[in-house]
Amino acid sequence: MASSIRVRATSNGDITEVQALIQHPMDTGLVKNPAGELIPAHYIQQLKFECNGKDVFVADWGTAVSKDPYVKFSFKGAKKGDDLKISWTDNKGGSDTTTAKIA
Amino acid sequence: MKRSLPLAMLLALGLAPSARAANEADYKAAYAAAEAASKEAAALRNQWTVTVSTMAAAKKAADGGDFDRATAAAQEAEALAKASIFQAASEKEAWKAMEIR
Amino acid sequence: MTTTTGPVATRRLILQGAASVAMLGLGNLPFAATPARAAANDKYPEEAFKQKNEADAIKALYGKTAEPSDKVKLDAPEIAENGGVVPVSVTTTLDKVTSISFFVAENPFALAASYKIADGTIPGVANRLKMAKTSNLVAIVEADGKLYSATKEVKVTVGGCGG
Amino acid sequence: MKTRSALLLGSLSAALVAFALTSPRVIAADKVDPVADAKAFRNFFFQKFPDVKHEDFVNGPYSMNADMKRQWQEKEEFPPYEFALDAGKEMFATPFKNGKTYADCFPNGGIGIRQDYPQFDAKEGKVVTLELALNRCREANGEAPYSYVKDEMASLTAYMAFTSRGKLMDIKIPDDPRALAAFENGKRYFYTRRGQMNFSCASCHVQSPGERIRAEILAPALGILNAMPIYRSEWSGMGTISRRFVTCNSQTRAVPLEPQSDEYRDVEYFLSYVANGLPIAGPGARP
């Protein structure tokens, strides 16, 4: 199955801009399904971006992050072709990881 | 304002006669009338969602034995169905008024 | 009601759901002794995400209070296109930034997201948050150990004409 | 207040224009004239919103409100329909059990043809929409049809729309009385009031585009289907044209018809034809 993480890392000069879109329901645990039962909470808690062995960006998420979450940030110190490792874990122990080349 | 006056009167008329407590027979008659009007509206492919939900409410009230509320709901459903039939008929020509020419 | 849960109904369900779960949450609040103000290390700030209102959440996460600063530029819409997907971003000219967090005051749980900024990472982030209703959106930036904040009100309501 | 008076002025001038136009056309009222209808339809919107670029009408509410447009452009950097698009591309290439694929059912292998749909099928004497053609292709190859309102159909149409992005809508009405009747039937459906709210499609999308219904801005009817299928934050999911028609009906408290029933196919035919010449912008993201 294709990875749940779509990432676009483009570098110009010393700054690499990273955009990530992750396929995840991000259920808050406060919503009822049509049958009236509460849909249990199921959301990504931590998302890590690692480059050249260093965590350049770590996101701690709560239940208020949108479904199919999106995040954008930039960082210095990487160049074209470097590997950017992205991994997330959710409150049910689910996880996924992918590696992208900086374009 | 002018158009909705007859509708309001229609509704009021429907409710007034059942002064004494409605019994199952009243409910059955009211529900049958509502069902006929609702089928006609559906046949004209112009049914309203509120007609369907009011019919369901009528049936639920009847199942619970509350024939007063059931008859009132059935009569309201009939009025709603009749309004949607009126709408379908009047719109046969009325739509041209809005057309961009 | 329509076959699928109409948009209005889901909003109401969310609010009702919030009340019931909140009661539940209080019942088994772990009174673990771990210091609430875990420094911004790798650990997931469980405690902070459990706080209802914004002040407690900030204290649980950072252990200090913030002062508004115009060096923190918070960008969010006047009227949210949809409460489920509100594009929000923050940039700052402050330096030595170690953390950026977003709080939605009126949400069931105020803390929405918190980011650890390594040195060499540009202090700025864009993301999409959920907002239960019209609320103050607060962005907090931790720079050189001090907290700076920016606040903006975002109007949120449902769409459509009823159904 | 400013928009209110602009709206008034707009509808006043439209009424004048309409009045001027009707007199010569009253005689020809019963003869269906799609070309004149389309021209009048487009001019109504071009005059009502003179500073909206013609091709921008396909962006619906975002052509009407700057703040909404900014929120949209931000989302378009990494749009939420990205997953549906990838899923659609994969599904489109996956062969059926009998080895054939969707490409065998469509001209040009199904790539870059969205702007030609819906088409009038002379054999059947009815309008065939893209969603219908996809399901017919599946059934012809022994596969079960997809629901018209669920994600699979949305993913497929999202991919096919993506391959036509930028191409101009190009709907043809053959000189066949049944095709003209279908166009007229679609036009009638568009202007007919329904539901307890007593609204027609035109009540919202012709009389008050740019106005708000609570959080949402109403899209102009011109080019309203060009960005279909759409990812709606409201549904936090993809929606096909069928799903949009069904939900619009329920909003006015009218019981929706079966997806892909004649009325829906004809109104899609009408709305697509009057948008000829405007670019395809699907898949779209909407509130």
XYZ file of C-alpha atoms in Angstrom:
654
model
C 0.000 0.000 0.000
C 1.437 3.432 -0.854
C 2.797 5.224 2.199
C 0.342 7.369 4.144
C 2.862 10.237 4.024
C 3.090 12.553 1.013
C 6.083 14.854 1.322
C 7.599 17.564 -0.841
C 11.032 18.819 0.191
C 12.549 21.462 -2.051
C 15.768 23.261 -1.250
C 16.925 26.611 -2.582
C 20.230 27.897 -1.258
C 20.721 26.746 2.293
C 16.970 26.622 3.150
C 14.916 23.483 2.580
C 11.144 23.920 2.555
C 9.210 20.844 3.651
C 5.502 20.188 3.104
C 3.843 16.999 4.343
C 0.319 15.638 3.990
C -0.527 12.506 5.960
C -3.484 10.244 5.339
C -5.017 9.729 8.800
C -8.597 10.016 10.159
C -7.530 12.097 13.216
C -10.694 11.108 15.117
C -11.229 13.237 18.228
C -13.188 10.610 20.186
C -15.945 13.199 20.646
C -17.916 12.441 17.474
C -20.758 9.947 17.216
C -21.202 7.798 14.101
C -24.638 7.636 12.407
C -25.494 4.662 14.683
C -24.992 6.928 17.702
C -21.860 5.339 19.197
C -18.805 7.492 19.963
C -16.054 6.958 17.420
C -12.985 6.206 19.591
C -10.144 8.730 19.560
C -7.566 7.854 16.916
C -5.069 10.595 16.159
C -1.369 11.063 15.396
C 0.447 12.118 18.563
C 3.991 12.621 17.358
C 5.489 13.327 13.947
C 9.269 13.496 13.519
C 11.381 14.869 10.683
C 15.008 13.660 10.767
C 17.778 14.796 8.435
C 21.468 13.872 8.529
C 20.884 12.088 11.841
C 19.286 15.098 13.587
C 15.610 15.689 14.512
C 15.059 18.943 12.655
C 11.371 19.208 13.504
C 9.103 17.334 15.955
C 5.340 17.838 16.067
C 3.237 16.906 19.106
C -0.388 16.807 17.983
C -3.673 16.747 19.885
C -7.180 15.954 18.705
C -7.644 19.412 17.146
C -5.452 18.716 14.118
C -7.481 18.323 10.906
C -8.166 15.012 9.174
C -5.441 14.146 6.610
C -3.117 16.562 8.509
C -0.825 18.978 6.678
C 2.273 20.763 7.972
C 4.816 23.074 6.370
C 8.170 24.327 7.766
C 11.687 25.115 6.580
C 15.135 24.369 7.942
C 18.751 25.098 7.165
C 21.755 22.843 6.903
C 20.650 20.342 4.264
C 21.319 20.196 0.534
C 19.820 18.618 -2.595
C 19.866 14.825 -2.481
C 19.988 14.529 1.314
C 17.568 12.059 2.866
C 14.702 13.345 4.998
C 13.182 10.618 7.220
C 9.588 11.220 8.326
C 7.827 9.031 10.903
C 4.634 9.304 12.941
C 3.025 7.356 15.803
C -0.628 7.582 16.869
C -2.468 6.983 20.152
C -3.362 3.425 19.102
C 0.252 2.476 18.538
C -0.131 2.746 14.773
C 2.833 4.247 12.897
C 4.331 4.808 9.458
C 7.624 6.062 8.173
C 9.012 7.122 4.810
C 12.184 8.651 3.449
C 12.249 11.359 0.811
C 15.118 12.875 -1.157
C 15.403 16.665 -0.966
C 14.824 17.941 -4.501
C -47.196 36.889 2.879
C -50.334 36.610 0.800
C -49.553 33.114 -0.508
C -48.770 31.552 2.852
C -52.044 32.764 4.423
C -54.196 30.038 2.757
C -51.586 27.458 3.776
C -51.752 28.520 7.432
C -55.566 28.421 7.333
C -55.404 24.969 5.726
C -53.238 23.782 8.607
C -55.422 25.344 11.293
C -58.571 23.916 9.686
C -57.033 20.484 9.726
C -56.406 20.621 13.495
C -59.611 22.284 14.769
C -62.313 19.548 14.466
C -60.426 16.931 16.516
C -61.491 18.641 19.782
C -62.324 15.339 21.487
C -59.484 12.856 21.945
C -58.580 11.240 18.608
C -58.898 7.494 18.573
C -57.274 4.895 16.389
C -59.934 5.210 13.670
C -59.336 8.964 13.345
C -55.605 8.298 13.139
C -56.025 5.574 10.481
C -58.196 7.868 8.344
C -55.797 10.804 8.708
C -52.783 8.605 7.977
C -54.434 7.086 4.876
C -55.179 10.574 3.516
C -51.617 11.658 4.251
C -50.238 8.548 2.564
C -52.311 9.130 -0.582
C -51.157 12.734 -0.870
C -47.558 11.697 -0.159
C -47.662 9.022 -2.896
C -48.986 11.597 -5.353
C -46.185 14.010 -4.423
C -43.623 11.221 -4.886
C -45.122 10.353 -8.260
C -44.627 13.982 -9.294
C -40.982 13.500 -8.140
C -41.470 16.501 -5.849
C -41.651 14.941 -2.374
C -40.486 17.002 0.614
C -38.221 15.550 3.314
C -40.448 17.077 6.030
C -43.472 15.167 4.690
C -41.582 11.899 5.073
C -40.320 12.738 8.587
C -43.765 13.948 9.747
C -45.358 10.711 8.473
C -42.757 8.727 10.400
C -43.467 10.805 13.530
C -47.180 10.113 13.119
C -46.572 6.371 12.893
C -44.238 6.434 15.894
C -46.772 8.345 17.987
C -49.506 5.900 16.923
C -47.336 2.890 17.826
C -46.887 4.529 21.239
C -50.668 4.773 21.542
C -50.728 8.595 21.542
C -53.428 8.952 18.879
C -53.910 12.676 19.528
C -50.400 13.486 18.498
C -50.433 10.795 15.776
C -53.570 12.217 14.128
C -52.234 15.772 14.326
C -48.936 14.688 12.769
C -50.726 12.725 10.025
C -52.867 15.761 9.191
C -49.793 17.958 9.107
C -48.076 15.441 6.808
C -51.085 15.561 4.499
C -50.975 19.359 4.422
C -47.231 19.266 3.645
C -47.748 16.696 0.867
C -50.566 18.805 -0.607
C -48.309 21.877 -0.488
C -45.607 20.018 -2.419
C -48.202 18.930 -5.004
C -49.334 22.569 -5.293
C -45.706 23.601 -5.722
C -45.107 21.051 -8.494
C -48.220 22.212 -10.366
C -47.479 25.933 -10.075
C -43.834 25.501 -11.007
C -44.800 23.834 -14.309
C -44.974 27.346 -15.750
C -43.614 29.545 -12.977
C -39.971 28.542 -13.579
C -39.861 30.524 -16.824
C -40.125 33.754 -14.818
C -36.648 33.208 -13.394
C -35.025 32.037 -16.591
C -32.090 34.076 -17.854
C -32.961 34.908 -21.446
C -33.175 13.726 8.307
C -31.233 13.048 5.123
C -29.619 9.677 4.531
C -26.131 10.894 5.477
C -25.811 12.794 8.775
C -26.480 16.393 7.693
C -23.660 18.861 8.438
C -25.787 20.533 11.119
C -26.379 17.261 12.905
C -22.696 16.377 13.097
C -21.923 19.786 14.700
C -24.564 19.119 17.374
C -23.264 15.608 17.896
C -19.731 16.922 18.376
C -20.869 19.323 21.089
C -23.004 16.738 22.887
C -20.151 14.256 22.613
C -17.734 16.810 24.086
C -19.831 17.250 27.227
C -20.181 13.531 27.926
C -16.503 12.704 27.339
C -15.383 15.663 29.433
C -17.240 14.164 32.399
C -15.626 10.814 31.655
C -12.157 12.385 31.375
C -12.406 13.986 34.818
C -13.320 10.727 36.432
C -10.028 8.971 35.827
C -7.539 11.865 35.706
C -4.277 10.136 36.565
C -2.734 12.028 39.435
C 0.659 10.753 38.457
C 3.415 12.462 40.337
C 5.506 13.090 37.201
C 6.235 16.797 37.090
C 3.563 18.383 34.947
C 6.045 20.790 33.434
C 8.171 18.202 31.591
C 10.718 20.346 29.782
C 10.246 20.432 26.037
C 12.139 17.187 25.574
C 11.134 14.297 23.391
C 8.313 13.132 25.657
C 4.777 13.699 24.329
C 3.218 16.364 26.636
C 0.278 14.129 27.613
C -0.672 16.352 30.539
C -0.841 19.564 28.524
C -3.158 18.004 25.918
C -5.585 17.024 28.696
C -6.067 20.560 29.986
C -9.418 22.137 29.174
C -8.659 25.823 29.134
C -5.797 27.658 27.551
C -4.106 29.028 30.695
C -3.788 25.580 32.298
C -2.557 24.108 29.021
C 0.169 26.754 28.681
C 1.227 26.219 32.313
C 1.224 22.429 31.849
C 3.319 22.694 28.687
C 5.773 25.466 29.533
C 5.292 26.186 33.240
C 5.331 29.957 32.683
C 3.064 32.620 31.248
C 3.397 34.391 27.919
C 3.336 38.073 27.028
C 1.856 39.303 23.777
C 4.486 40.386 21.249
C 4.148 41.815 17.769
C 7.230 39.842 16.762
C 4.946 36.800 16.592
C 2.951 37.017 13.335
C -0.152 34.772 13.435
C -1.964 34.282 10.111
C -5.498 32.843 10.249
C -8.740 33.539 8.357
C -11.373 36.058 9.523
C -14.163 33.583 8.909
C -13.102 29.953 8.707
C -14.204 28.319 5.480
C -14.947 25.254 7.593
C -14.390 24.490 11.255
C -12.801 21.166 10.370
C -10.017 22.586 8.217
C -8.727 25.990 9.368
C -5.396 26.914 7.704
C -3.264 28.601 10.390
C 0.373 29.646 10.232
C 2.823 31.552 12.412
C 6.176 33.185 11.678
C 8.424 35.132 14.019
C 11.486 37.322 13.883
C 12.511 36.261 17.395
C 15.675 34.171 17.509
C 16.757 31.151 19.558
C 13.243 29.775 19.202
C 12.846 26.307 20.715
C 9.078 25.721 20.537
C 5.895 26.960 18.810
C 2.370 25.951 19.966
C -1.213 26.651 18.946
C -4.165 26.932 21.364
C -7.879 27.153 20.486
C -9.528 28.641 23.594
C -13.061 27.360 22.958
C -12.106 23.816 21.889
C -12.887 20.969 24.312
C -9.107 20.754 24.874
C -7.303 24.040 24.350
C -3.872 22.804 23.205
C -4.114 21.897 19.525
C -0.517 21.374 18.422
C 2.996 21.957 19.704
C 6.198 21.961 17.672
C 9.803 21.533 18.882
C 12.088 23.741 16.763
C 15.688 22.470 16.568
C 18.369 25.106 16.086
C 18.918 25.674 12.380
C 15.172 25.256 11.779
C 13.373 28.395 10.654
C 10.928 29.488 13.433
C 7.662 29.195 11.545
C 5.011 26.559 10.848
C 1.793 26.239 8.831
C -0.852 23.640 9.593
C -4.595 22.989 9.455
C -6.520 22.864 12.731
C -10.041 21.996 13.860
C -12.086 24.597 15.691
C -15.340 23.605 17.433
C -16.766 27.135 17.251
C -15.864 30.831 16.996
C -12.867 31.202 19.259
C -9.649 33.010 20.061
C -6.698 31.339 18.395
C -3.458 31.790 20.360
C 0.038 31.101 19.035
C 2.843 30.863 21.606
C 6.539 31.044 20.699
C 9.193 30.028 23.238
C 12.340 32.008 22.445
C 15.424 31.941 24.638
C 13.359 30.608 27.530
C 10.675 33.331 27.417
C 7.134 33.001 26.013
C 5.666 35.381 23.454
C 2.094 35.158 22.159
C -0.224 36.401 19.406
C -3.999 36.082 19.451
C -6.612 36.312 16.709
C -10.340 35.618 16.733
C -11.554 33.229 14.042
C -15.270 33.030 13.335
C -16.539 29.494 12.811
C -20.039 28.343 11.895
C -21.606 25.633 9.801
C -22.423 26.112 6.157
C -25.443 25.491 4.051
C -29.020 26.588 4.503
C -30.354 23.963 6.866
C -31.778 20.797 5.303
C -24.453 47.346 2.066
C -22.278 47.920 -0.978
C -22.827 44.381 -2.317
C -26.554 44.740 -1.603
C -26.888 47.788 -3.860
C -24.549 46.242 -6.478
C -26.759 43.186 -6.458
C -29.840 45.314 -6.890
C -28.218 47.262 -9.701
C -27.046 43.999 -11.272
C -30.463 42.390 -11.236
C -32.047 45.638 -12.430
C -29.738 45.815 -15.457
C -30.200 42.063 -15.993
C -33.968 42.558 -15.957
C -33.648 45.376 -18.504
C -31.386 43.263 -20.678
C -33.702 40.301 -20.282
C -36.684 42.447 -21.189
C -34.943 43.777 -24.287
C -33.978 40.269 -25.311
C -37.311 38.606 -24.700
C -39.389 40.659 -27.070
C -37.821 39.286 -30.287
C -37.448 35.811 -28.769
C -40.990 35.514 -27.463
C -42.104 34.163 -30.814
C -39.350 31.568 -30.773
C -39.992 30.726 -27.099
C -41.077 27.171 -27.728
C -38.185 26.386 -30.109
C -35.231 25.333 -27.913
C -32.176 27.431 -28.747
C -29.197 26.277 -26.639
C -26.750 28.663 -28.332
C -28.821 31.738 -27.433
C -29.506 30.353 -23.954
C -25.800 29.799 -23.329
C -24.894 33.287 -24.574
C -27.563 34.940 -22.405
C -26.503 32.810 -19.418
C -22.862 33.788 -19.733
C -23.575 37.476 -20.371
C -25.758 37.593 -17.247
C -22.753 36.581 -15.103
C -20.181 38.602 -17.031
C -22.313 41.745 -16.553
C -23.220 40.939 -12.952
C -19.554 40.426 -11.965
C -17.623 42.590 -14.443
C -14.334 42.362 -12.536
C -14.297 38.562 -12.282
C -12.092 37.130 -15.029
C -14.179 34.807 -17.203
C -12.067 31.710 -16.555
C -12.153 32.447 -12.801
C -15.880 31.616 -12.590
C -14.953 27.901 -12.497
C -13.440 28.486 -9.032
C -16.951 28.908 -7.626
C -17.056 30.676 -4.239
C -13.391 31.617 -4.503
C -14.131 33.832 -7.517
C -16.531 35.752 -5.285
C -14.555 36.386 -2.084
C -10.926 37.352 -1.640
C -10.505 35.998 1.915
C -11.956 32.612 0.879
C -9.710 32.622 -2.211
C -6.626 33.087 0.001
C -7.648 30.163 2.241
C -8.197 28.100 -0.888
C -4.841 28.961 -2.487
C -3.122 28.015 0.757
C -4.839 24.615 0.648
C -4.072 24.181 -3.047
C -0.333 24.053 -2.266
C -0.916 20.531 -0.973
C -4.593 19.867 -1.635
C -6.623 17.398 0.419
C -7.778 15.619 -2.782
C -4.171 14.468 -3.358
C -5.018 10.990 -1.971
C -8.150 10.595 -4.082
C -6.149 11.622 -7.146
C -3.436 9.018 -6.498
C -6.043 6.348 -5.695
C -7.914 7.220 -8.915
C -4.747 6.998 -11.004
C -3.959 3.577 -9.535
C -7.551 2.335 -9.995
C -7.638 3.622 -13.567
C -4.597 1.564 -14.469
C -5.607 -1.597 -12.570
C -7.055 -4.075 -15.101
C -10.453 -5.708 -14.509
C -10.674 -9.454 -13.902
C -11.017 -9.904 -17.670
C -7.742 -8.093 -18.268
C -9.277 -4.977 -19.837
C -8.981 -1.518 -18.235
C -11.015 1.700 -18.276
C -8.755 2.925 -21.080
C -10.408 0.416 -23.412
C -13.831 1.952 -22.788
C -12.999 5.546 -23.528
C -11.663 7.496 -26.497
C -7.997 8.463 -26.186
C -7.657 5.868 -23.400
C -9.752 8.065 -21.126
C -6.994 10.670 -20.836
C -7.936 14.327 -21.267
C -11.551 13.728 -22.283
C -13.503 14.971 -19.228
C -14.412 18.188 -21.091
C -16.489 16.181 -23.599
C -18.813 14.795 -20.921
C -21.782 14.649 -20.524
C -22.453 13.449 -24.059
C -25.760 12.803 -25.812
C -25.971 9.123 -26.791
C -28.001 8.881 -30.004
C -28.476 5.104 -29.611
C -29.960 5.464 -26.146
C -31.527 8.833 -26.889
C -30.349 10.120 -23.515
C -27.501 12.056 -21.937
C -24.588 9.942 -20.670
C -22.471 11.499 -17.927
C -18.873 10.549 -17.126
C -19.938 8.790 -13.908
C -22.532 6.760 -15.828
C -20.030 5.877 -18.566
C -17.521 4.668 -15.933
C -20.081 2.374 -14.305
C -21.238 1.095 -17.707
C -17.608 0.322 -18.533
C -17.315 -1.644 -15.278
C -20.524 -3.573 -15.941
C -19.500 -4.282 -19.532
C -16.349 -5.898 -18.149
C -18.130 -8.008 -15.537
C -17.345 -5.757 -12.568
C -19.846 -4.478 -9.996
C -20.778 -0.792 -10.495
C -19.532 1.748 -7.910
C -21.905 3.872 -5.820
C -22.279 7.299 -7.458
C -21.836 9.119 -4.176
C -18.915 7.259 -2.630
C -15.120 7.608 -2.797
C -14.274 5.104 -5.565
C -16.320 6.976 -8.201
C -14.945 10.274 -6.883
C -11.347 9.022 -7.188
C -11.843 7.818 -10.774
C -13.537 11.028 -11.914
C -10.891 13.050 -9.997
C -8.112 11.418 -12.013
C -9.973 11.810 -15.335
C -10.722 15.466 -14.538
C -7.070 16.022 -13.596
C -5.953 14.757 -17.003
C -8.225 17.424 -18.594
C -7.177 20.351 -16.402
C -7.082 23.587 -18.381
C -8.893 22.141 -21.412
C -12.025 24.116 -22.250
C -15.473 22.612 -21.597
C -16.681 21.358 -24.972
C -20.210 19.906 -24.733
C -21.942 19.194 -28.008
C -25.740 19.207 -28.607
C -26.482 17.312 -31.831
C -29.406 18.545 -33.917
C -31.554 15.739 -32.521
C -34.937 16.668 -31.008
C -34.267 14.306 -28.058
C -30.986 16.088 -27.291
C -32.703 19.477 -27.439
C -35.443 18.065 -25.173
C -32.817 16.858 -22.693
C -31.202 20.314 -22.663
C -34.588 21.961 -22.106
C -35.464 19.446 -19.372
C -32.177 20.229 -17.638
C -32.874 23.948 -17.895
C -36.369 23.450 -16.465
C -34.955 21.444 -13.532
C -32.402 24.212 -12.877
C -35.065 26.935 -12.591
C -37.811 24.855 -10.867
C -38.408 25.617 -7.183
C -38.560 22.570 -4.924
C -38.520 21.499 -1.284
C -40.215 23.141 1.655
C -37.698 25.985 1.373
C -39.163 26.569 -2.109
C -35.740 27.195 -3.676
C -34.572 26.336 -7.169
C -30.885 25.962 -8.099
C -31.221 29.474 -9.564
C -32.544 30.959 -6.289
C -29.056 30.524 -4.813
C -26.659 30.249 -7.759
C -28.172 32.895 -10.073
C -29.888 35.378 -7.771
C -27.318 35.526 -5.002
C -23.866 34.117 -5.866
C -21.232 35.764 -3.666
C -23.722 36.032 -0.803
C -23.238 33.991 2.367
C -25.402 31.135 3.626
C -23.892 31.024 7.117
C -20.240 30.085 6.690
C -20.370 29.360 2.982
C -20.247 31.700 -0.010
C -22.628 30.760 -2.823
C -20.937 29.815 -6.092
C -22.108 31.331 -9.399
C -23.947 28.826 -11.611
C -21.606 29.583 -14.522
C -18.907 26.902 -14.546
C -20.214 25.401 -11.306
C -19.421 21.819 -12.469
C -16.029 22.572 -14.041
C -14.097 21.740 -10.879
C -15.957 18.542 -10.097
C -15.365 16.172 -8.306
C -14.596 18.214 -5.202
C -13.055 17.519 -1.805
C -15.364 19.280 0.631
C -14.110 20.120 4.122
C -17.782 19.904 5.122
C -17.763 16.195 4.201
C -14.044 15.846 4.990
C -14.093 13.703 1.873
C -14.552 13.635 -1.897
C -17.895 14.327 -3.551
C -19.040 13.520 -7.060
C -21.534 15.596 -9.043
C -24.233 13.106 -7.967
C -23.420 13.604 -4.295
C -23.534 17.379 -4.709
C -26.971 17.285 -6.425
C -28.378 14.951 -3.734
C -27.128 17.098 -0.828
C -28.272 20.323 -2.499
C -31.781 18.851 -2.761
C -31.855 17.836 0.899
C -30.699 21.336 1.908
C -33.948 22.733 0.446
C -35.840 19.878 2.151
C -36.647 18.199 -1.167
C -36.338 14.430 -1.223
C -33.422 13.733 -3.621
C -33.950 11.587 -6.720
C -31.913 8.490 -7.502
C -28.341 9.470 -8.492
C -27.978 9.597 -12.301
C -31.763 9.801 -12.815
C -32.787 11.623 -16.012
C -33.329 15.008 -14.333
C -29.821 14.989 -12.835
C -28.234 13.899 -16.127
C -30.125 16.616 -18.014
C -29.316 19.418 -15.541
C -25.644 18.374 -15.724
C -25.960 18.558 -19.534
C -27.461 22.061 -19.304
C -24.932 23.379 -16.766
C -21.967 21.939 -18.653
C -23.154 23.246 -22.043
C -23.620 26.828 -20.832
C -20.084 26.638 -19.410
C -18.561 25.769 -22.794
C -15.306 27.621 -23.289
C -14.482 27.748 -19.581
C -11.541 25.607 -18.382
C -11.828 22.301 -16.534
C -10.468 22.795 -13.003
C -11.158 19.431 -11.412
C -10.592 17.926 -8.942
C -11.409 20.916 -6.724
C -11.276 21.743 -3.021
C -14.296 23.498 -1.526
C -15.505 24.515 1.964
